[in-house]
Coordinates of C-alpha atoms and ligand atoms in Angstrom, one line a residue:
Q844 CA 15.3 5.1 -6.5
H845 CA 12.2 4.0 -7.9
N846 CA 13.2 0.3 -8.3
P847 CA 11.2 -2.1 -6.0
H848 CA 13.5 -5.0 -6.7
W849 CA 10.5 -7.4 -7.3
W850 CA 11.7 -10.9 -7.6
G851 CA 10.9 -12.7 -11.2
N852 CA 7.6 -11.6 -13.1
R853 CA 5.9 -10.8 -9.3
N854 CA 4.5 -6.9 -9.5
T855 CA 2.1 -5.9 -6.7
I856 CA 2.8 -5.0 -2.9
V857 CA 0.1 -5.7 -0.2
H858 CA -0.2 -3.9 2.8
L859 CA -0.6 -6.3 5.9
F860 CA -2.0 -3.2 8.4
E861 CA -0.9 -4.0 11.9
W862 CA 0.0 -7.5 11.2
K863 CA 2.7 -9.2 13.8
W864 CA 6.1 -10.2 11.9
S865 CA 5.9 -13.6 12.8
D866 CA 2.3 -13.8 11.1
I867 CA 3.6 -12.0 8.2
A868 CA 6.7 -15.1 7.7
Q869 CA 4.1 -17.6 8.0
E870 CA 1.8 -16.0 5.4
C871 CA 4.7 -15.1 3.1
E872 CA 6.0 -18.9 3.1
S873 CA 2.2 -20.2 2.9
F874 CA 0.4 -17.6 1.1
L875 CA 2.1 -14.9 -0.6
G876 CA 4.9 -16.4 -2.1
P877 CA 2.8 -19.2 -3.6
R878 CA 0.4 -16.8 -5.0
G879 CA 3.2 -14.4 -6.7
F880 CA 2.5 -11.5 -4.6
A881 CA 6.0 -9.1 -5.0
G882 CA 6.1 -7.7 -1.6
V883 CA 5.0 -6.6 1.8
Q884 CA 4.5 -2.8 3.5
V885 CA 4.9 -3.3 6.8
S886 CA 3.6 -1.2 10.0
P887 CA 6.1 0.8 11.8
V888 CA 8.8 -0.9 13.2
N889 CA 10.3 1.2 15.6
E890 CA 9.0 2.0 19.3
N891 CA 6.2 4.1 20.0
I892 CA 3.9 6.1 22.6
I893 CA 1.4 3.9 24.0
A894 CA -2.1 5.3 23.5
A895 CA -5.3 4.5 26.1
G896 CA -7.2 1.8 24.5
R897 CA -4.5 0.7 21.8
P898 CA -5.8 2.7 18.5
W899 CA -3.7 1.9 15.0
W900 CA -2.3 5.2 15.3
E901 CA -0.1 5.3 18.4
R902 CA 2.3 3.9 16.0
Y903 CA 2.5 7.1 13.9
Q904 CA 4.3 8.5 17.4
P905 CA 7.7 7.3 18.0
I906 CA 10.0 7.4 21.1
S907 CA 12.9 5.8 19.7
Y908 CA 14.5 3.6 17.1
K909 CA 14.4 0.3 18.9
L910 CA 12.8 -2.1 16.8
T911 CA 9.9 -3.3 19.1
T912 CA 6.5 -2.6 18.6
R913 CA 2.8 -4.8 19.5
S914 CA 4.3 -6.3 16.0
G915 CA 7.1 -8.0 17.6
N916 CA 10.8 -7.3 18.5
E917 CA 13.9 -6.9 16.9
E918 CA 14.3 -11.0 16.1
E919 CA 10.8 -11.5 15.0
F920 CA 11.3 -8.6 12.5
G921 CA 14.7 -10.2 11.0
D922 CA 13.0 -14.0 10.8
M923 CA 10.4 -12.7 9.2
V924 CA 12.4 -10.4 6.4
R925 CA 14.8 -13.5 6.1
R926 CA 11.4 -15.8 5.2
C927 CA 9.9 -13.7 3.2
N928 CA 13.0 -12.9 1.1
D929 CA 13.7 -16.6 0.9
V930 CA 10.2 -17.5 -0.7
G931 CA 10.7 -13.7 -2.8
V932 CA 8.4 -11.6 -1.4
R933 CA 10.0 -8.0 -0.5
I934 CA 9.6 -6.3 3.1
Y935 CA 8.9 -2.3 2.7
V936 CA 9.0 -1.0 6.1
D937 CA 6.6 2.3 6.8
V938 CA 9.3 4.8 8.0
L939 CA 8.5 7.8 10.5
L940 CA 11.2 10.8 9.3
N941 CA 9.0 13.6 10.0
H942 CA 8.3 13.5 13.7
M943 CA 8.5 11.9 16.9
S944 CA 5.4 11.8 19.2
G945 CA 2.6 14.4 20.4
D946 CA 2.3 15.9 23.9
F947 CA 1.8 13.3 26.6
D948 CA 1.4 14.3 30.0
G949 CA 4.4 13.2 32.0
V950 CA 6.9 10.6 31.6
A951 CA 5.7 8.6 28.5
V952 CA 6.9 4.8 28.4
G953 CA 7.0 3.3 24.9
T954 CA 6.5 -0.1 23.3
A955 CA 10.1 -1.0 24.2
G956 CA 10.1 0.4 27.7
T957 CA 12.1 3.4 26.7
E958 CA 11.0 6.8 28.5
A959 CA 10.5 9.8 27.3
E960 CA 9.1 13.5 27.9
P961 CA 7.3 14.9 25.0
R962 CA 6.2 18.3 25.7
K963 CA 10.0 18.8 26.9
K964 CA 10.8 17.4 23.2
S965 CA 12.9 14.7 25.5
F966 CA 13.6 11.6 23.7
P967 CA 16.7 10.0 25.5
G968 CA 16.1 6.4 23.5
V969 CA 17.2 7.9 20.5
P970 CA 18.5 11.1 22.1
Y971 CA 16.7 13.6 21.1
T972 CA 16.4 16.9 22.8
A973 CA 14.7 20.2 22.3
Q974 CA 17.2 21.6 19.9
D975 CA 16.9 19.0 17.4
F976 CA 13.4 20.2 16.5
H977 CA 11.6 23.0 14.9
P978 CA 10.2 25.4 17.2
T979 CA 6.6 24.6 17.7
C980 CA 4.1 26.3 15.4
E981 CA 0.5 25.3 14.2
I982 CA -0.2 24.4 10.5
T983 CA -2.7 26.8 9.8
D984 CA -2.1 27.3 6.0
W985 CA -1.5 24.8 3.7
N986 CA -0.8 26.8 1.3
D987 CA 2.2 28.3 3.5
H988 CA 5.3 26.2 2.5
F989 CA 7.5 27.3 5.7
Q990 CA 4.2 25.8 8.0
V991 CA 3.9 22.6 6.3
Q992 CA 7.2 21.7 6.7
Q993 CA 8.3 23.6 9.9
C994 CA 5.5 23.3 12.0
E995 CA 3.8 20.8 13.9
L996 CA 1.4 18.0 11.6
V997 CA -1.4 17.4 14.5
G998 CA 1.1 18.2 17.3
L999 CA 3.6 15.6 16.5
K1000 CA 6.7 17.1 17.8
D1001 CA 8.5 18.1 14.4
L1002 CA 12.1 17.2 13.8
D1003 CA 14.8 19.2 11.8
Q1004 CA 15.8 17.0 9.0
S1005 CA 18.3 19.4 8.3
S1006 CA 20.6 19.1 11.4
D1007 CA 23.4 17.1 10.8
W1008 CA 22.6 15.2 14.4
V1009 CA 19.1 14.1 13.4
R1010 CA 20.2 13.2 9.9
S1011 CA 22.8 10.6 11.2
K1012 CA 20.3 9.2 13.5
L1013 CA 17.5 8.9 10.9
I1014 CA 20.3 7.3 8.8
E1015 CA 21.5 4.9 10.5
F1016 CA 18.2 3.9 11.9
L1017 CA 17.4 3.2 8.0
D1018 CA 21.1 1.8 7.1
H1019 CA 19.9 -0.9 10.2
L1020 CA 16.7 -2.1 8.4
I1021 CA 18.6 -2.3 5.2
E1022 CA 21.5 -4.7 7.0
L1023 CA 18.4 -6.7 8.3
G1024 CA 17.3 -7.1 4.7
V1025 CA 14.4 -4.8 3.7
A1026 CA 14.1 -3.6 0.1
G1027 CA 12.7 -0.3 0.7
F1028 CA 10.7 2.4 2.7
R1029 CA 7.3 4.0 2.4
V1030 CA 8.4 7.3 3.9
D1031 CA 5.1 8.4 6.1
A1032 CA 4.6 12.2 6.0
A1033 CA 7.0 13.1 3.0
K1034 CA 5.4 16.6 2.1
H1035 CA 5.9 17.8 5.4
M1036 CA 9.9 17.6 5.0
A1037 CA 11.9 19.4 2.7
S1038 CA 12.9 17.4 -0.3
E1039 CA 16.6 18.8 -0.1
D1040 CA 17.0 16.9 3.2
L1041 CA 15.4 13.9 2.0
E1042 CA 17.5 14.0 -1.0
Y1043 CA 20.5 13.9 1.4
I1044 CA 19.0 11.0 3.4
Y1045 CA 18.3 8.8 0.8
S1046 CA 21.3 9.2 -1.2
S1047 CA 23.3 8.7 2.0
L1048 CA 21.9 5.1 2.5
S1049 CA 23.5 1.9 2.1
N1050 CA 22.9 -0.2 -0.8
L1051 CA 20.4 -3.3 -0.3
N1052 CA 21.8 -6.4 1.5
I1053 CA 23.6 -8.7 -0.8
D1054 CA 23.2 -11.3 1.9
H1055 CA 19.7 -11.1 1.2
G1056 CA 19.7 -11.8 -2.5
F1057 CA 20.1 -8.3 -3.7
P1058 CA 22.4 -7.4 -6.8
H1059 CA 25.3 -5.5 -6.1
N1060 CA 24.7 -1.8 -6.0
S1061 CA 21.0 -2.0 -5.5
R1062 CA 19.4 1.2 -3.7
P1063 CA 16.6 1.2 -1.7
F1064 CA 13.1 1.4 -3.2
I1065 CA 11.6 4.6 -1.8
F1066 CA 8.1 5.5 -2.0
Q1067 CA 6.5 8.7 -0.4
E1068 CA 3.4 9.9 1.2
V1069 CA 2.5 13.0 -0.8
I1070 CA -0.9 13.9 -0.6
D1071 CA -1.3 15.8 -3.5
H1072 CA -4.7 16.5 -4.8
G1073 CA -3.4 19.6 -7.2
H1074 CA -4.3 22.8 -5.0
E1075 CA -1.6 22.8 -2.4
T1076 CA 1.9 25.0 -2.8
V1077 CA 3.7 21.7 -1.6
S1078 CA 3.0 19.3 -5.0
R1079 CA 4.3 16.0 -5.8
D1080 CA 6.5 17.4 -8.4
E1081 CA 9.0 18.5 -5.5
Y1082 CA 9.5 14.5 -4.6
K1083 CA 8.8 12.2 -7.5
D1084 CA 12.3 12.3 -9.0
L1085 CA 13.8 11.1 -5.6
G1086 CA 11.5 8.1 -5.7
A1087 CA 8.0 7.1 -6.4
V1088 CA 5.1 8.9 -4.6
T1089 CA 1.4 7.8 -3.2
E1090 CA -0.5 9.2 -6.5
F1091 CA -3.7 9.7 -4.2
R1092 CA -5.6 11.0 -7.6
F1093 CA -5.6 7.4 -8.9
S1094 CA -7.2 6.5 -5.7
E1095 CA -10.1 8.8 -5.5
E1096 CA -10.6 8.7 -9.5
I1097 CA -11.2 5.2 -9.6
G1098 CA -13.5 5.4 -6.2
N1099 CA -15.6 8.0 -8.1
A1100 CA -15.5 5.9 -11.4
F1101 CA -16.5 2.4 -9.6
R1102 CA -19.2 4.2 -7.4
G1103 CA -20.5 5.0 -10.8
N1104 CA -20.0 9.0 -10.7
N1105 CA -18.2 8.7 -13.7
A1106 CA -18.6 6.2 -16.6
L1107 CA -16.0 3.7 -17.1
K1108 CA -15.9 4.2 -20.8
W1109 CA -13.4 7.3 -19.7
L1110 CA -11.4 4.8 -18.3
Q1111 CA -9.9 4.4 -21.6
S1112 CA -7.1 7.1 -20.9
W1113 CA -6.5 6.2 -17.5
G1114 CA -3.0 7.2 -16.5
T1115 CA -1.1 10.1 -17.1
G1116 CA -4.2 11.0 -19.2
W1117 CA -6.1 11.6 -16.1
G1118 CA -3.3 14.2 -14.7
F1119 CA -1.7 11.4 -13.0
L1120 CA 2.1 10.7 -12.5
P1121 CA 4.1 9.0 -14.9
S1122 CA 4.0 5.4 -14.4
G1123 CA 7.3 4.7 -12.9
Q1124 CA 6.9 7.1 -10.4
A1125 CA 3.6 6.7 -8.8
L1126 CA 2.3 4.1 -6.0
T1127 CA -1.1 3.4 -6.7
F1128 CA -3.8 1.9 -4.7
V1129 CA -7.8 1.6 -4.5
D1130 CA -7.6 2.2 -0.7
N1131 CA -4.8 3.5 1.8
H1132 CA -4.8 2.6 5.6
D1133 CA -5.9 6.8 6.1
N1134 CA -8.4 7.5 3.4
Q1135 CA -10.1 3.7 3.5
R1136 CA -11.4 5.9 7.3
D1137 CA -12.4 8.6 5.2
A1138 CA -16.1 9.5 4.2
G1139 CA -16.1 10.4 0.7
A1140 CA -15.3 8.7 -3.1
V1141 CA -12.6 6.3 -1.6
L1142 CA -14.0 2.6 -2.0
N1143 CA -13.2 0.4 1.3
Y1144 CA -13.9 -3.7 2.0
K1145 CA -17.2 -2.3 3.1
S1146 CA -18.5 -2.2 -0.6
P1147 CA -17.4 -5.3 -1.5
R1148 CA -18.8 -5.5 -5.4
Q1149 CA -17.6 -2.3 -6.2
Y1150 CA -14.4 -2.5 -4.2
K1151 CA -13.4 -5.8 -6.4
M1152 CA -14.3 -4.5 -9.5
A1153 CA -11.9 -1.3 -9.1
T1154 CA -9.3 -3.7 -7.5
A1155 CA -9.6 -6.0 -10.7
F1156 CA -9.2 -2.7 -12.9
H1157 CA -6.3 -1.5 -10.7
L1158 CA -4.4 -4.8 -11.4
A1159 CA -5.2 -5.2 -15.2
Y1160 CA -4.5 -2.0 -16.4
P1161 CA -0.6 -0.8 -16.9
Y1162 CA -0.2 1.7 -15.0
G1163 CA 1.4 2.5 -11.6
I1164 CA 3.5 0.6 -8.7
S1165 CA 0.2 -1.1 -7.3
R1166 CA -0.2 -1.6 -3.7
V1167 CA -3.5 -3.5 -2.4
M1168 CA -4.8 -3.0 1.6
S1169 CA -4.8 -5.9 3.9
S1170 CA -7.2 -4.4 6.4
F1171 CA -8.8 -5.2 9.8
A1172 CA -12.6 -4.4 10.7
F1173 CA -13.0 -0.7 11.9
D1174 CA -16.2 0.9 13.2
D1175 CA -14.4 4.5 13.6
H1176 CA -11.1 6.0 12.8
D1177 CA -9.7 5.0 16.3
T1178 CA -10.8 1.4 16.4
P1179 CA -7.7 -0.8 17.2
P1180 CA -6.3 -4.0 15.4
P1181 CA -7.6 -7.3 16.9
Q1182 CA -6.5 -7.8 20.4
D1183 CA -6.7 -9.6 23.0
A1184 CA -7.6 -8.6 26.7
Q1185 CA -4.0 -8.0 27.5
E1186 CA -3.9 -5.8 24.5
R1187 CA -1.7 -8.3 22.6
I1188 CA -2.5 -8.1 18.9
I1189 CA -4.0 -11.5 17.8
S1190 CA -3.0 -13.7 14.7
P1191 CA -5.7 -13.5 12.2
E1192 CA -7.4 -17.3 11.8
F1193 CA -8.6 -18.5 8.5
D1194 CA -11.5 -20.4 7.4
E1195 CA -11.8 -23.6 5.2
D1196 CA -11.5 -21.3 2.1
G1197 CA -8.6 -19.4 3.5
A1198 CA -10.5 -16.5 4.6
C1199 CA -9.6 -14.7 7.9
V1200 CA -12.7 -14.2 10.3
N1201 CA -11.6 -12.8 13.7
G1202 CA -11.2 -9.0 12.9
W1203 CA -9.1 -8.9 10.3
I1204 CA -10.4 -8.7 6.5
C1205 CA -7.5 -9.7 4.7
E1206 CA -9.0 -8.8 1.2
H1207 CA -5.7 -10.2 -0.5
R1208 CA -7.3 -13.3 0.5
W1209 CA -10.4 -12.9 -1.6
R1210 CA -10.4 -14.9 -4.5
Q1211 CA -11.1 -12.4 -6.9
I1212 CA -8.4 -10.0 -5.8
Y1213 CA -5.7 -12.8 -5.3
A1214 CA -6.2 -13.8 -8.5
M1215 CA -5.9 -10.3 -10.0
V1216 CA -2.2 -10.4 -8.6
G1217 CA -1.8 -13.6 -10.7
F1218 CA -3.4 -12.3 -13.7
K1219 CA -0.8 -9.4 -13.1
N1220 CA 2.1 -11.2 -13.2
A1221 CA 0.9 -13.3 -16.0
V1222 CA 0.4 -10.1 -18.4
R1223 CA 3.7 -8.1 -17.2
D1224 CA 5.2 -6.4 -20.1
T1225 CA 2.6 -6.6 -22.3
E1226 CA 0.9 -3.5 -23.8
I1227 CA -2.8 -2.7 -23.5
T1228 CA -4.9 -3.2 -26.6
G1229 CA -8.5 -4.0 -27.8
W1230 CA -10.2 -1.6 -25.7
W1231 CA -13.9 -1.7 -26.4
D1232 CA -17.0 0.2 -24.1
N1233 CA -20.7 -0.1 -24.3
G1234 CA -20.8 3.9 -24.6
D1235 CA -21.1 3.7 -20.8
N1236 CA -20.3 1.2 -17.9
Q1237 CA -19.1 -1.8 -19.5
I1238 CA -15.6 -2.0 -20.6
S1239 CA -13.5 -4.7 -22.0
F1240 CA -9.7 -4.5 -23.0
C1241 CA -7.0 -7.3 -23.4
R1242 CA -3.2 -7.5 -22.5
G1243 CA -1.2 -8.5 -25.2
N1244 CA -2.4 -12.0 -26.2
K1245 CA -2.0 -13.2 -22.5
G1246 CA -5.2 -11.9 -20.4
F1247 CA -8.3 -9.9 -21.4
L1248 CA -10.6 -8.4 -18.8
A1249 CA -14.0 -7.1 -19.1
I1250 CA -16.4 -5.1 -16.3
N1251 CA -20.0 -4.4 -16.2
N1252 CA -21.2 -1.6 -13.9
N1253 CA -24.3 -1.0 -15.4
L1254 CA -27.6 -2.1 -13.8
Y1255 CA -28.3 -4.4 -17.4
D1256 CA -26.6 -7.7 -18.5
L1257 CA -23.3 -7.3 -20.6
S1258 CA -23.9 -10.4 -22.9
Q1259 CA -21.8 -10.2 -26.3
D1260 CA -19.0 -11.5 -28.5
L1261 CA -15.7 -9.8 -27.7
N1262 CA -12.2 -9.7 -28.8
T1263 CA -10.2 -11.2 -26.2
C1264 CA -7.0 -11.1 -28.2
L1265 CA -5.9 -14.7 -27.1
P1266 CA -5.2 -17.7 -28.4
A1267 CA -8.1 -20.2 -29.1
G1268 CA -8.7 -22.4 -26.5
T1269 CA -11.0 -22.4 -23.3
Y1270 CA -10.0 -20.5 -20.4
C1271 CA -11.3 -20.1 -16.9
D1272 CA -12.7 -16.9 -15.2
V1273 CA -10.3 -16.5 -12.5
I1274 CA -13.3 -14.1 -10.6
S1275 CA -15.9 -16.6 -10.4
G1276 CA -13.9 -19.4 -9.7
S1277 CA -10.7 -21.0 -10.4
L1278 CA -8.4 -23.8 -12.3
I1279 CA -8.2 -26.7 -9.6
D1280 CA -6.9 -29.6 -11.4
G1281 CA -7.0 -28.7 -15.0
S1282 CA -10.9 -27.8 -14.6
C1283 CA -13.0 -24.6 -14.0
T1284 CA -15.2 -24.0 -10.9
G1285 CA -16.5 -20.8 -12.3
K1286 CA -17.5 -19.6 -16.3
S1287 CA -15.4 -20.7 -19.0
V1288 CA -15.1 -19.2 -21.9
T1289 CA -14.4 -20.5 -25.5
V1290 CA -11.9 -18.3 -27.8
N1291 CA -12.1 -19.1 -31.5
E1292 CA -9.5 -19.0 -34.1
N1293 CA -10.2 -15.0 -34.4
G1294 CA -9.5 -14.2 -30.6
Y1295 CA -13.3 -13.7 -30.0
G1296 CA -15.2 -15.2 -27.4
Y1297 CA -18.8 -15.0 -25.8
I1298 CA -18.4 -12.8 -22.3
H1299 CA -21.5 -12.8 -20.1
I1300 CA -21.8 -10.7 -17.0
G1301 CA -24.9 -10.4 -15.6
S1302 CA -26.0 -7.2 -13.7
D1303 CA -26.8 -9.7 -10.9
D1304 CA -24.2 -11.8 -11.3
F1305 CA -22.0 -12.3 -7.6
D1306 CA -19.4 -10.2 -9.2
G1307 CA -19.4 -7.8 -11.9
V1308 CA -16.2 -8.7 -13.3
L1309 CA -14.7 -11.5 -15.7
A1310 CA -11.0 -12.0 -16.1
L1311 CA -9.2 -14.8 -18.7
H1312 CA -5.3 -15.3 -19.2
V1313 CA -3.1 -17.5 -20.3
D1314 CA -2.1 -19.4 -17.1
A1315 CA -5.5 -20.5 -16.8
K1316 CA -6.3 -21.9 -19.6
V1317 CA -8.3 -25.1 -19.2
Ligands
LM2_1147 C1 0.8 10.0 7.9 N1 1.0 10.3 6.7 O1 1.3 11.6 6.5 C2 0.0 8.8 8.2 O2 -0.7 8.2 7.3 C3 -1.3 9.2 9.4 O3 -1.8 8.1 9.5 C4 -1.0 9.6 10.5 O4 -1.9 10.1 11.2 C5 0.2 11.0 10.7 N2 0.7 11.0 9.0 C6 1.1 11.0 11.2 O5 2.0 10.1 10.8 C7 -2.5 9.3 12.1 C8 -3.6 9.4 12.4 C9 -3.7 10.6 13.7 C10 -3.0 10.5 14.9 C11 -1.5 10.3 14.2 C12 -0.5 10.3 14.9 O6 -4.8 9.3 11.8 O7 -5.6 10.7 14.0 O8 -3.3 11.7 15.5 O9 -1.3 9.2 13.8 O10 -1.0 9.2 16.2 C13 -3.1 11.4 16.9 C14 -4.9 12.1 17.4 C15 -4.5 13.9 17.2 C16 -3.3 14.3 18.2 C17 -2.2 13.7 17.6 C18 -1.0 13.8 18.3 O11 -5.8 11.7 16.5 O12 -6.2 14.4 17.7 O13 -3.3 15.5 17.6 O14 -2.5 11.9 17.9 O15 -1.0 13.6 19.9 C19 -3.3 16.3 18.9
CA1148 CA1 8.0 18.9 9.3

């Protein structure tokens, strides 16, 4: 179940972290569809516990499978899926199959008003009782297969997916979402579930809903969150044949390289050459909602220049199933999404350039990022050719004769004739500007009969990238 069911030539997913369904529907119509995004990963859709201060992570603590959260209710969710599918943008849901909520004193009331007693493992809204869970234990040894899969991840009540009842409830929940028109799922904490149980669940799911434009017999796309740095017992290899797997090594290594810890010339062998999963099994990203909050190599919106360079490379290099992060501003791990005094999530607002202003970062609306989504569509199905580097942190390469990317992460200028592999003509650099009514608002590059053009990226230019493609020919 590795096919994301993209429409047309589209091929980039965006994670609209914590957005409301009505805002996503609007975004599909006014921005994502027109800009060629292939799909949206949405935050968990089912009822969750209410945590004090409303941290984003309360949504990783389910109470029931009723589709009411701070993002909206079932009707709003269904309306969003229909409107996004209508403009060729797929919806993938973040689903929690491993656990329910953690401990909570007394009776908890969820976002749909359902009561539960997590300490007693009692979730009448499903219903689940203690027998549907693994006995409580703590994960102390991450190399102990049993502990990782059958003890509690940060104290979250651990469901027993080998039981018929639990399986039937999970399948019913996922089938409900398929009925509403989603194209697939991000499976949270997949490493904490036995792959045999997941295989049973995935293979039991309905085909995608033909009323939403999916071909007959389409299987739901599955991408599984497995954090595998290469040194634990439970590995990505147990899951990769069931569906795609999040490739965390990609995120760490791309962060390392663009932070300057590893020369960009080494990226020539990017992909399986770096020990990553085969391209069609790898869900790739510069950062995700968890590791963008960790200190370390991973880049996030707080280092915009390097982040944009890394994202340009991510979207230009033909490897993986690409996902772009779209964040809200945070100070620490618990910062809630933008919300009002009544703790309702607020809608994004945009300035005259289309950038978000009220606490939403909206990386996907940064020109340098959405332009690379367009680049990736324009060069889809071409090979990488013509790699060039300066032996250090300046690189360039072509995508067939459809696109060209150059990056300068050295502290001196890149100024020279390079092979762009493009047909002769003048192209607009979609990083420094845009092609508007036939004229380019940024740098232009003239390509000669041999495919060469003069490329200049100053070390103090606003961005360290230059990108040309056939859909932005002046
Ligand atoms: C994931 N993937 O496997 C998610 O990507 C990640 O965001 C989730 O953690 C995690 N697994 C569980 O679904 C987040 C967050 C945690 C938070 C949990 C549950 O990063 O900090 O844990 O969601 O809401 C919080 C507290 C933790 C407490 C736990 C249970 O931070 O201290 O543990 O709730 O009450 C006692
Ligand atoms: Ca488990």
